[in-house]
Short mmCIF file of C-alpha atoms and ligand atoms in Angstrom, two decimals:
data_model
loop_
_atom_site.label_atom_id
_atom_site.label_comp_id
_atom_site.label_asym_id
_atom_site.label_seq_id
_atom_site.Cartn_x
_atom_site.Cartn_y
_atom_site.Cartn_z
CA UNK A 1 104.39 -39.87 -5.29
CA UNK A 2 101.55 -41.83 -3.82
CA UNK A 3 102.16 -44.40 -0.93
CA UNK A 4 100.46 -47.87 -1.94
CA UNK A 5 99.32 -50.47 0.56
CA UNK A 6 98.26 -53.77 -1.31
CA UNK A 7 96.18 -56.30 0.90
CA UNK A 8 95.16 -59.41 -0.87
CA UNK A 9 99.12 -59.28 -2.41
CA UNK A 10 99.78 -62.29 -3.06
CA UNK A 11 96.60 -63.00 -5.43
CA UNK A 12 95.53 -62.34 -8.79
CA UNK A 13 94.46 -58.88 -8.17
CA UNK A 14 97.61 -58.54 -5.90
CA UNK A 15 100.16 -59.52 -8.27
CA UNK A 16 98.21 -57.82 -11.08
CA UNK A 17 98.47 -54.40 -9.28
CA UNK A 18 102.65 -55.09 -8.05
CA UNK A 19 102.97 -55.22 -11.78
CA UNK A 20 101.01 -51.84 -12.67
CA UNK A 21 102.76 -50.04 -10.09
CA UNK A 22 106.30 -51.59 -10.69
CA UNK A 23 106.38 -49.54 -14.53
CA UNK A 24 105.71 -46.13 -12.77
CA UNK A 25 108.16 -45.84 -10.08
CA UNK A 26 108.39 -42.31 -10.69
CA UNK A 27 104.48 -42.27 -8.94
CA UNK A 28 103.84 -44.97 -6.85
CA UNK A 29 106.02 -46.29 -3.99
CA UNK A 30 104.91 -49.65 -2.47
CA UNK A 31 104.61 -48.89 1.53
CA UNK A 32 102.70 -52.00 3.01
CA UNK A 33 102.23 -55.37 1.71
CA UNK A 34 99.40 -57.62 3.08
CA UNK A 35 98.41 -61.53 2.75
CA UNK A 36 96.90 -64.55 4.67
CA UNK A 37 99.69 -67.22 5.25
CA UNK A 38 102.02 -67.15 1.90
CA UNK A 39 105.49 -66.04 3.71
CA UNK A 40 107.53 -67.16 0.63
CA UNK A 41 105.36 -65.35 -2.10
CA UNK A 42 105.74 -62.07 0.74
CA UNK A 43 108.69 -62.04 1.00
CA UNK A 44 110.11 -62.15 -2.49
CA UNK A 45 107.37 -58.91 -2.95
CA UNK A 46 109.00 -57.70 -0.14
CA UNK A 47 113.07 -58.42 -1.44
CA UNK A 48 111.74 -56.57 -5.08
CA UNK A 49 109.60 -53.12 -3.17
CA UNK A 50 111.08 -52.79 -0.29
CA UNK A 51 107.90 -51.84 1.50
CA UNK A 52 108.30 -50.17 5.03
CA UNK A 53 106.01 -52.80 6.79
CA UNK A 54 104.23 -56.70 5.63
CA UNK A 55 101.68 -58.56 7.29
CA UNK A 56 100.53 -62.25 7.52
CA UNK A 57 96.84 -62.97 8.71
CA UNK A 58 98.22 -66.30 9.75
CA UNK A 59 100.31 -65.69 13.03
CA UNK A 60 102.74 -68.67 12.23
CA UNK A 61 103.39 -67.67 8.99
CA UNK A 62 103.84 -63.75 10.33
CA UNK A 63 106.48 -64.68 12.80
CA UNK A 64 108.27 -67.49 10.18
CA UNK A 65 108.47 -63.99 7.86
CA UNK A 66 109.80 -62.22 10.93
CA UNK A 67 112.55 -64.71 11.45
CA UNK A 68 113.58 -64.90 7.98
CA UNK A 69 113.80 -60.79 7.88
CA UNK A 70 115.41 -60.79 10.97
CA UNK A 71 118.55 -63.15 9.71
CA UNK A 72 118.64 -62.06 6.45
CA UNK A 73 118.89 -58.53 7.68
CA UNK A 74 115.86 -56.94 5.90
CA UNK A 75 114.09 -53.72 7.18
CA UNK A 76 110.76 -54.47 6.49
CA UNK A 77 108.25 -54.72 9.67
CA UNK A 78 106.26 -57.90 10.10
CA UNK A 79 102.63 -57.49 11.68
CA UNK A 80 100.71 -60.26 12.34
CA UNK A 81 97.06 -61.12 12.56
CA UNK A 82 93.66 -60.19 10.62
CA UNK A 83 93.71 -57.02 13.07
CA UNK A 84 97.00 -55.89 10.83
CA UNK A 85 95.70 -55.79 7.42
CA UNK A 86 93.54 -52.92 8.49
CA UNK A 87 96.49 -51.58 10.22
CA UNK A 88 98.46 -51.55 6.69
CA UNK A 89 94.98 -49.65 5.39
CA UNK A 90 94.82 -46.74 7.96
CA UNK A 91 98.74 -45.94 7.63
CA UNK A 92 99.89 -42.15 7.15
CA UNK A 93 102.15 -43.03 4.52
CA UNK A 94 99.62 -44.72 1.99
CA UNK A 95 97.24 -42.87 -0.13
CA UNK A 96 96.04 -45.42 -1.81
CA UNK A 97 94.45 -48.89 -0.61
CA UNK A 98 93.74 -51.79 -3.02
CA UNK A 99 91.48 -54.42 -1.09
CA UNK A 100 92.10 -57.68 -3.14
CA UNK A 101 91.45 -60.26 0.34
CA UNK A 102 89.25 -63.04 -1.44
CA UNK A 103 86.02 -63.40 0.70
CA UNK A 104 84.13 -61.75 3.62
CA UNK A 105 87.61 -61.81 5.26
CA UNK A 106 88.41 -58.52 3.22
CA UNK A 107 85.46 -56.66 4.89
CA UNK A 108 86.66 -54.92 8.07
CA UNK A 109 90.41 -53.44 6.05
CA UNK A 110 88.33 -51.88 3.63
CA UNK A 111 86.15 -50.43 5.91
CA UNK A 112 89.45 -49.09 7.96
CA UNK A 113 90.68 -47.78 4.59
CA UNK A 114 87.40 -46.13 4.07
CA UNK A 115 87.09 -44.64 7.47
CA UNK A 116 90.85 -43.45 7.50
CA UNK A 117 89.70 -41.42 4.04
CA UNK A 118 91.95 -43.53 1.41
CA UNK A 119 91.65 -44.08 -2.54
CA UNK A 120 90.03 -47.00 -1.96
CA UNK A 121 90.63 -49.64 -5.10
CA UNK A 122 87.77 -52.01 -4.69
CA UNK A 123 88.75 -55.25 -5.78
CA UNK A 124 86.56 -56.91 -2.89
CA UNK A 125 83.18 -57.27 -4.03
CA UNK A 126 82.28 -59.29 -1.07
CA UNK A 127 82.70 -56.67 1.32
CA UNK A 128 79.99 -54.03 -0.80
CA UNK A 129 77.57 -57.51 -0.88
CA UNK A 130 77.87 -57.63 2.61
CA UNK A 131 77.76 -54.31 3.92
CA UNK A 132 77.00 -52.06 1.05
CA UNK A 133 74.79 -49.45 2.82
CA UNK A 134 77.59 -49.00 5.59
CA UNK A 135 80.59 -49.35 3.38
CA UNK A 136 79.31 -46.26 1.23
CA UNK A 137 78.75 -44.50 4.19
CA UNK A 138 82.36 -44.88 5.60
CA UNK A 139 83.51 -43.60 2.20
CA UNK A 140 81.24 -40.47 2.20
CA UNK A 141 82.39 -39.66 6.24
CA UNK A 142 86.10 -40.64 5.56
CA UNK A 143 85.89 -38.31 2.68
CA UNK A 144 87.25 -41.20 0.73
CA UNK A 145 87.46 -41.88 -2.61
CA UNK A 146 85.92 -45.24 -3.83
CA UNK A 147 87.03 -46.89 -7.36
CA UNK A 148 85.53 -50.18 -8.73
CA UNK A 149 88.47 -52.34 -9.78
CA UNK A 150 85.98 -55.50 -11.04
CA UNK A 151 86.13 -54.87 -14.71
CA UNK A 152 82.28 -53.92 -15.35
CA UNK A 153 82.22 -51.65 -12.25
CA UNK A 154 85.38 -50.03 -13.70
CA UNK A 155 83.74 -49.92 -17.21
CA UNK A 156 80.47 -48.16 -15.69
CA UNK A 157 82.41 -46.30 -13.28
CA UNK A 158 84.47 -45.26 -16.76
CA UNK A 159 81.41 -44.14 -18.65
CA UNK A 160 79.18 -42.49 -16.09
CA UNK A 161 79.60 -38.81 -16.19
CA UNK A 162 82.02 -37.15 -13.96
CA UNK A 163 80.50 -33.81 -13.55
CA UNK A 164 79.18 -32.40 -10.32
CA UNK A 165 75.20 -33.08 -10.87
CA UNK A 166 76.12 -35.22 -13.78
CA UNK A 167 73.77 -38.63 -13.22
CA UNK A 168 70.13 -37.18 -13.98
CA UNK A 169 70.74 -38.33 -17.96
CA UNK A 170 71.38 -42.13 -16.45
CA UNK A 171 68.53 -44.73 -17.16
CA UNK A 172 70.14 -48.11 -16.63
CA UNK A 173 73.69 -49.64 -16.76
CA UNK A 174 74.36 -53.45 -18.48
CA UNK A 175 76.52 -55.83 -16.99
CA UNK A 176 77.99 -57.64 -19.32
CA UNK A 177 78.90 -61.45 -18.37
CA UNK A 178 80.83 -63.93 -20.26
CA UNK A 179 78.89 -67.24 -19.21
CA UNK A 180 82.05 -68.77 -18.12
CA UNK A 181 83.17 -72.25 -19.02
CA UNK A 182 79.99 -74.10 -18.99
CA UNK A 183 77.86 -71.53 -21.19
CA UNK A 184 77.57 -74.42 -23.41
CA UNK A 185 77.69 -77.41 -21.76
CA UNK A 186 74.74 -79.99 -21.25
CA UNK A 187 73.19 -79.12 -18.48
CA UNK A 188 72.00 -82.90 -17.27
CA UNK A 189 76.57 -83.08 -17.21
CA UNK A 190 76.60 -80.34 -14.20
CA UNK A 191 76.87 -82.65 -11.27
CA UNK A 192 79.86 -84.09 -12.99
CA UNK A 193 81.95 -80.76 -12.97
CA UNK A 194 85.43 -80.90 -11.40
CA UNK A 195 86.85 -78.08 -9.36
CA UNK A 196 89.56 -78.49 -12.35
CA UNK A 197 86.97 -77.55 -14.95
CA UNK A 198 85.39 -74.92 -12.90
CA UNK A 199 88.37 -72.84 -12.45
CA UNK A 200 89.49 -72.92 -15.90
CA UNK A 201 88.17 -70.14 -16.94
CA UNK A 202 88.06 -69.58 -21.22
CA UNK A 203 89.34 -66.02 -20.66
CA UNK A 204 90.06 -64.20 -17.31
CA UNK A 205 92.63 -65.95 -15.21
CA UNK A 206 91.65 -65.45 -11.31
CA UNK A 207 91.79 -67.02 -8.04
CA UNK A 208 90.03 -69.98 -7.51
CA UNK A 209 87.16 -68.77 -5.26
CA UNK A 210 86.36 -66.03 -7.80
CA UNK A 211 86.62 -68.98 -10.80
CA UNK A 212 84.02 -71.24 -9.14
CA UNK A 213 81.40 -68.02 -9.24
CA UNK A 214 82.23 -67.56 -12.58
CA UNK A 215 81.22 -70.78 -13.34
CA UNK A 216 77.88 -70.61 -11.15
CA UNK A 217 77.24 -67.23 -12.73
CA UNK A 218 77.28 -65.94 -8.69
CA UNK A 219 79.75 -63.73 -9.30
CA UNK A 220 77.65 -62.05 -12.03
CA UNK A 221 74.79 -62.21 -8.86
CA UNK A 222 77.13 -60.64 -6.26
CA UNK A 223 78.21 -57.92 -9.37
CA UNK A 224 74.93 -56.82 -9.65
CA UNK A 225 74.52 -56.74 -5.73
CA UNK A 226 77.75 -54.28 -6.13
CA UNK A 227 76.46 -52.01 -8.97
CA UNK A 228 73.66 -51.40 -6.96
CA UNK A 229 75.39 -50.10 -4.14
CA UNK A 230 78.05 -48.28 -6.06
CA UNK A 231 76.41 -46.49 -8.37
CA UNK A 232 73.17 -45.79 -6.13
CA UNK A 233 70.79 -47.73 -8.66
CA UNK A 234 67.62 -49.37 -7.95
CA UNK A 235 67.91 -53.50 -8.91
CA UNK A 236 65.53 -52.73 -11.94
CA UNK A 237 68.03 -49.99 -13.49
CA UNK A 238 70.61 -53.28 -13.42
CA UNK A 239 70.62 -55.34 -17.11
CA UNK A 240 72.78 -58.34 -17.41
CA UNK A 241 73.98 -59.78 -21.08
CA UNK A 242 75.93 -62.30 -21.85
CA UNK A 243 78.80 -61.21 -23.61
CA UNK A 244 81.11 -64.27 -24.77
CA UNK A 245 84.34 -62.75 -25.52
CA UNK A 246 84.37 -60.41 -22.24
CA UNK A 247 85.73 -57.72 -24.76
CA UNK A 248 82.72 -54.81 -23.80
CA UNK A 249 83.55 -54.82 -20.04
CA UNK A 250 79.95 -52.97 -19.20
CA UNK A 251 77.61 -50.41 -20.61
CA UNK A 252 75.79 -47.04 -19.32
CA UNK A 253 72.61 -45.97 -21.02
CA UNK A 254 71.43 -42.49 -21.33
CA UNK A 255 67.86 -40.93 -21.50
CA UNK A 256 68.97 -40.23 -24.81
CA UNK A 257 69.24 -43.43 -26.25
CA UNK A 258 73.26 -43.03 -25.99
CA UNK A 259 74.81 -46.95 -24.80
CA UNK A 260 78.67 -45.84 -23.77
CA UNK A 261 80.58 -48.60 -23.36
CA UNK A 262 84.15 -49.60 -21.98
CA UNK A 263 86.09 -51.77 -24.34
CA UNK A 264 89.64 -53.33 -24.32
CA UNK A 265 91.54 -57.01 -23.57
CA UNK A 266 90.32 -58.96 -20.88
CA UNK A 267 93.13 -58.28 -18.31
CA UNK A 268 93.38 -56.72 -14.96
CA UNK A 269 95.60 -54.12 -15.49
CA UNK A 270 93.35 -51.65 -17.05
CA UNK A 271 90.90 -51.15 -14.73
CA UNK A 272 94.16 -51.48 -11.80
CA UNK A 273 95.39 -48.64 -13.84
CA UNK A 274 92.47 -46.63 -14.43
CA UNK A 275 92.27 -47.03 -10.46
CA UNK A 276 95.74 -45.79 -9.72
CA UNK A 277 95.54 -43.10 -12.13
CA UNK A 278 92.25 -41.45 -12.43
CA UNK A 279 91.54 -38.91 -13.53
CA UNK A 280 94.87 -39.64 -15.46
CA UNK A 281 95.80 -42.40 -17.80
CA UNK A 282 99.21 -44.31 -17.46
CA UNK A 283 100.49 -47.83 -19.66
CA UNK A 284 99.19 -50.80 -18.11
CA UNK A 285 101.15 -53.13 -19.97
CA UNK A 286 98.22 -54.96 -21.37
CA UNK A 287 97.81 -55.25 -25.05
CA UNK A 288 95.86 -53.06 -27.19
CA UNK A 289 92.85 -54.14 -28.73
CA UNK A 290 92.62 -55.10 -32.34
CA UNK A 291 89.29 -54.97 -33.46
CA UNK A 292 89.67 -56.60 -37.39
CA UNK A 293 90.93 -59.54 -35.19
CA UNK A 294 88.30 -59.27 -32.63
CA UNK A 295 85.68 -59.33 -35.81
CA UNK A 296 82.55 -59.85 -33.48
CA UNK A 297 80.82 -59.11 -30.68
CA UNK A 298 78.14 -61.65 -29.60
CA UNK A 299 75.55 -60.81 -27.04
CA UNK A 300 72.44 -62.93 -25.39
CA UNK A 301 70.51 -63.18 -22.61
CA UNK A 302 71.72 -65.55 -19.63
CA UNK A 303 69.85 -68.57 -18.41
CA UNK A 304 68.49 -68.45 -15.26
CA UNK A 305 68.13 -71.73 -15.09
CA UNK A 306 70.92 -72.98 -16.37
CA UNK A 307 72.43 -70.53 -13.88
CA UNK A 308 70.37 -70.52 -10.81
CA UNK A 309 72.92 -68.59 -9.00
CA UNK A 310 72.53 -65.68 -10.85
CA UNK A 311 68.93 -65.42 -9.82
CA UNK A 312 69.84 -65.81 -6.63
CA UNK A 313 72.08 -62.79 -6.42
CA UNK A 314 69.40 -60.65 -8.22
CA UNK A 315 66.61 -61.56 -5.65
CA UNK A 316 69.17 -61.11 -2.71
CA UNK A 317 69.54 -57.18 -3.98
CA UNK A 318 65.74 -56.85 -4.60
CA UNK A 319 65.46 -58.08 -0.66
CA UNK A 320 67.94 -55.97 0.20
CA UNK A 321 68.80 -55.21 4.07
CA UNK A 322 70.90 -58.41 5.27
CA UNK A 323 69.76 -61.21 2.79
CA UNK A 324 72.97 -60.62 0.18
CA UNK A 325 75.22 -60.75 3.85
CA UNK A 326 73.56 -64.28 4.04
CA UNK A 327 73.73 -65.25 0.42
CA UNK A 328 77.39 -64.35 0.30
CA UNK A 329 78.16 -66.57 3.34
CA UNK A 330 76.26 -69.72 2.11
CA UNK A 331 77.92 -69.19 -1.30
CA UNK A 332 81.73 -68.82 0.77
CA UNK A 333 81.04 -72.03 2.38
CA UNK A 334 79.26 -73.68 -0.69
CA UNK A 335 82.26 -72.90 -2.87
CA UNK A 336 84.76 -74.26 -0.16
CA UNK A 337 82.80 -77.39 -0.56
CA UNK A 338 82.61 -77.60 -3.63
CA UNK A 339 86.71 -77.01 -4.06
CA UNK A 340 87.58 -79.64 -1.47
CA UNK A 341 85.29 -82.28 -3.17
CA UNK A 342 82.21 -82.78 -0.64
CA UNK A 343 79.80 -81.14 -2.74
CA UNK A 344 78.71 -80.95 -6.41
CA UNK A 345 78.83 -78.37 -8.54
CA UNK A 346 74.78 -78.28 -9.08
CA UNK A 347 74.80 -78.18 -5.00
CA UNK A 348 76.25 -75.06 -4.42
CA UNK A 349 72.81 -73.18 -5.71
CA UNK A 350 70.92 -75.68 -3.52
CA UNK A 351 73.12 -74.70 -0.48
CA UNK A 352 72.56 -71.18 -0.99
CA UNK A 353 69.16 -71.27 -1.97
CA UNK A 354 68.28 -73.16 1.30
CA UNK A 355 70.43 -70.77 3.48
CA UNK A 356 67.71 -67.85 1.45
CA UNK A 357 64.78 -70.05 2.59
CA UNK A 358 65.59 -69.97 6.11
CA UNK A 359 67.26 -65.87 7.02
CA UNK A 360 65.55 -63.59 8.88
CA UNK A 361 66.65 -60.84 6.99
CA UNK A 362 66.19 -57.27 8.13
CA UNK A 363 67.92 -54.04 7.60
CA UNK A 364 71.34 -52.75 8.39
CA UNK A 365 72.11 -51.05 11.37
CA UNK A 366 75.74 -51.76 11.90
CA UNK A 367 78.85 -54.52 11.30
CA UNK A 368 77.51 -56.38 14.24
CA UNK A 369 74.24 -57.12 12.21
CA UNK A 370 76.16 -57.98 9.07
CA UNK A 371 78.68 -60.06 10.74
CA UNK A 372 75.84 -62.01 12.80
CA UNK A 373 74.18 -62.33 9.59
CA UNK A 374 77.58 -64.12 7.99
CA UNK A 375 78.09 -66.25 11.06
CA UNK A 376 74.28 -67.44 11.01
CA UNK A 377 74.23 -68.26 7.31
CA UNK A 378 77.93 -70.03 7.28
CA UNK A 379 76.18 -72.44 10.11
CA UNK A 380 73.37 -72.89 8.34
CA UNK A 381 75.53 -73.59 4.91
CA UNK A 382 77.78 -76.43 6.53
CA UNK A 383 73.89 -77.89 7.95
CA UNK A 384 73.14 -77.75 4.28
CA UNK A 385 76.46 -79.69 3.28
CA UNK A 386 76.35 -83.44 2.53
P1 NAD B 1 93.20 -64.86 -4.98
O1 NAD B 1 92.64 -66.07 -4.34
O2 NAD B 1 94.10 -65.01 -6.15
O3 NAD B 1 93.98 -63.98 -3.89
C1 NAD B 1 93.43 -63.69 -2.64
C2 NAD B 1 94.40 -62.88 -1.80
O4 NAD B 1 93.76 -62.60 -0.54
C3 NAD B 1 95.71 -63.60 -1.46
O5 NAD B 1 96.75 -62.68 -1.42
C4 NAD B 1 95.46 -64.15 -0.06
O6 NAD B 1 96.65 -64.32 0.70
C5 NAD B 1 94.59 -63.04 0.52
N1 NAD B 1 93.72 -63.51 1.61
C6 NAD B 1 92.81 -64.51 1.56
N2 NAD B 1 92.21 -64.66 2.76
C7 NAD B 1 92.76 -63.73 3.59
C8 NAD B 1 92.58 -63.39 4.95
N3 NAD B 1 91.73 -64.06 5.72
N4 NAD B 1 93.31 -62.37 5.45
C9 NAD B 1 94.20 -61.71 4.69
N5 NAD B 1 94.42 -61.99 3.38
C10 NAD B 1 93.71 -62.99 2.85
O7 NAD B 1 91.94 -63.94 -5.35
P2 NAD B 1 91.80 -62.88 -6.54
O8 NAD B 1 91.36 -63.57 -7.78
O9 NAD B 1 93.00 -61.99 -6.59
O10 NAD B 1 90.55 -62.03 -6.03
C11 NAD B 1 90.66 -61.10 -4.98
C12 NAD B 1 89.36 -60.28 -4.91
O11 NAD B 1 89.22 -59.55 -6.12
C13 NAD B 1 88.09 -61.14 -4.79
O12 NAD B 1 87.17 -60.46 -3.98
C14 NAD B 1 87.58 -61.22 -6.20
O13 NAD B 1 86.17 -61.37 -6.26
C15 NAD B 1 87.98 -59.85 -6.75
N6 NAD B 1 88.16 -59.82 -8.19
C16 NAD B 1 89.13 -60.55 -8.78
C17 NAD B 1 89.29 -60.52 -10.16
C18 NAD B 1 90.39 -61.32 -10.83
O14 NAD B 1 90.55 -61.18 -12.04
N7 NAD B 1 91.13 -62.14 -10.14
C19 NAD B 1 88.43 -59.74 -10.94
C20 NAD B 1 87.45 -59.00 -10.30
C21 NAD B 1 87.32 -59.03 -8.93
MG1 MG B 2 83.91 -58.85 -12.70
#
């Protein structure tokens, strides 16, 4: 039985992974439950698992959830603050820590979970972008285990070879990328895009911050910043192809001329499962694939220009050191922007790009660098606001 503390619970990934572990009682018992302000969405998840302990980033919210326990009579423990999602990471009674926070916000719990030595299920790109260099350190000191739950990472991470020794054969892994919705759009229509249209993505559903980089093509930038780190590759070992119909979720080639690739549905739950049962493989509850219906498979080569944020992301790995800290900032506050309707969709490259212009870059020596880094480009971004 393996304790599970879910931070980001309330989400996508969050609900995504509730469901996973909800058909295998038998090996996963849901100790700690973690979010930013949604008390009602908490504490329904907390009336179905029964978790020993919740927590609210949002102190108002925390002690509204504390109330409500309190009168109703539930068990559950209610911390409160950002300080208590990595407290709900470094418990003794969870094993395993899925890190599904949206945003930089996400960075300092999965470095706790890291530290603390978890089975860390890394949903939170943003927090490898950041602090990559450190973040892989933690794991390798905390003696932690690290699994990619973004679907290509999980794909690669699925087709890389296990064995001790194992990665000499590896030349270069793909990324695929399915364009999002305005693959095909004209491109003069761009500064006409609605947060609406943005988010609707043609066929992952996701939060919205995550749906606006899909559209940019950023989160295929901050993905490549991530395989990097991961898989300990060097930015020209990283491909990315467009893949419409998101059914090859990544590729590894061999020195042999061997491509191994990870197929199946585009849904959430197979990679959440692969996490929460590797080496072993458990139902997921997603559909299998049928691949007379599927027919093709389409791939292409993105537009950079089209998709300036994409070329963004890829230069920030190339420069390494703090620049993707900075570029993930100015794209946070770009994208918050962009969803409350002060800039336009074409602006959010021109925020970030202008936020690149102006870091000072360096390398890594510790959080403090990476979180002055993230503070210097977020006041730079809102500069660079209309
Ligand atoms: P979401 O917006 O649906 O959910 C975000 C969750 O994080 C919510 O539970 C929210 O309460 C919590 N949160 C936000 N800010 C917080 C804070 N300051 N403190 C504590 N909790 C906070 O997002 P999502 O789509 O589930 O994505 C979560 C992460 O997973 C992102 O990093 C995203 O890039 C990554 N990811 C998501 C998908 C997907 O299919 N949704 C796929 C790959 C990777
Ligand atoms: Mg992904």
């Amino acid at each position: 039985m393996k304790g599970l503390a879910i931070l980001g619970a309330t989400g996508s990934v969050g609900l995504s992974t509730l469901d996973v572990a909800a058909r295998h009682p038998d090996r996963f018992r849901v100790v700690a439950l973690g979010a930013q302000r949604s008390a009602a969405a908490l504490r329904e998840q907390a009336l179905r698992f029964r978790p020993d302990v919740v927590a609210l980033a949002d102190p108002g919210a925390a002690r509204e959830l504390a109330a409500d326990f309190a009168q109703a009579g539930i068990a559950t423990r209610v911390l409160a603050g950002s300080d208590a999602l990595s407290t709900l990471a470094t418990l003794p009674e969870v094993d395993f820590v899925m890190a599904a926070i949206v945003g930089a916000a996400g960075l300092p719990s999965t470095l706790a979970a890291a530290r603390a030595g978890k089975r860390v299920l890394l949903a939170n790109k943003e927090s490898l972008v950041m602090a990559g260099p450190l973040l892989m350190r933690a794991v390798a000191e905390g003696g932690a285990t690290l699994i990619p739950i973004d679907s290509e990472h999980n794909a690669i991470f699925q087709c890389l070879p296990h064995a001790a020794g194992g990665r000499a054969g590896v030349r270069r892994v793909v990324l695929t990328a399915s364009g999002g919705p305005f693959r095909n759009r004209p491109r003069e229509t761009f500064r006409d895009i609605t947060p609406e249209e943005a988010c609707a993505h043609p066929v992952w559903s996701m939060g919205r911050k995550i749906s606006v980089d899909s559209a940019t093509l950023m989160n295929k930038g901050l993905e490549f910043i991530e395989a990097c780190h991961l898989f300990g590759l060097d930015p020209v070992q990283v491909v990315v192809v467009l893949h419409p119909q998101s059914i090859v979720h990544s590729l590894v080639e061999y020195a042999d001329g061997s491509l191994l690739a990870q197929l199946g549905a585009p849904d959430m739950r197979t990679p959440i499962a692969c996490a929460l049962a590797w080496p072993e493989r458990i139902a997921s509850g997603v559909e299998f694939l049928d691949l007379v219906k599927v027919a093709r498979l389409d791939f292409g080569e993105p537009d950079l220009e089209r998709f300036p944020c994409l070329a963004l992301g890829q230069a920030a790995a190339r420069a390494g050191g703090l620049v993707p800290a900075a570029v993930n900032a100015a794209n946070e506050v770009a994208v918050a922007g962009f969803l409350a309707g002060r800039l336009n969709f074409t602006g959010i490259a021109e925020v970030i790009e202008s936020v690149m212009n102006k870091v000072t870059g360096g390398p890594i020596g510790s959080i403090d660098d990476v979180l002055r880094a993230d503070r210097e480009a977020r006041a730079r971004a809102l500069e660079a606001l209309p």
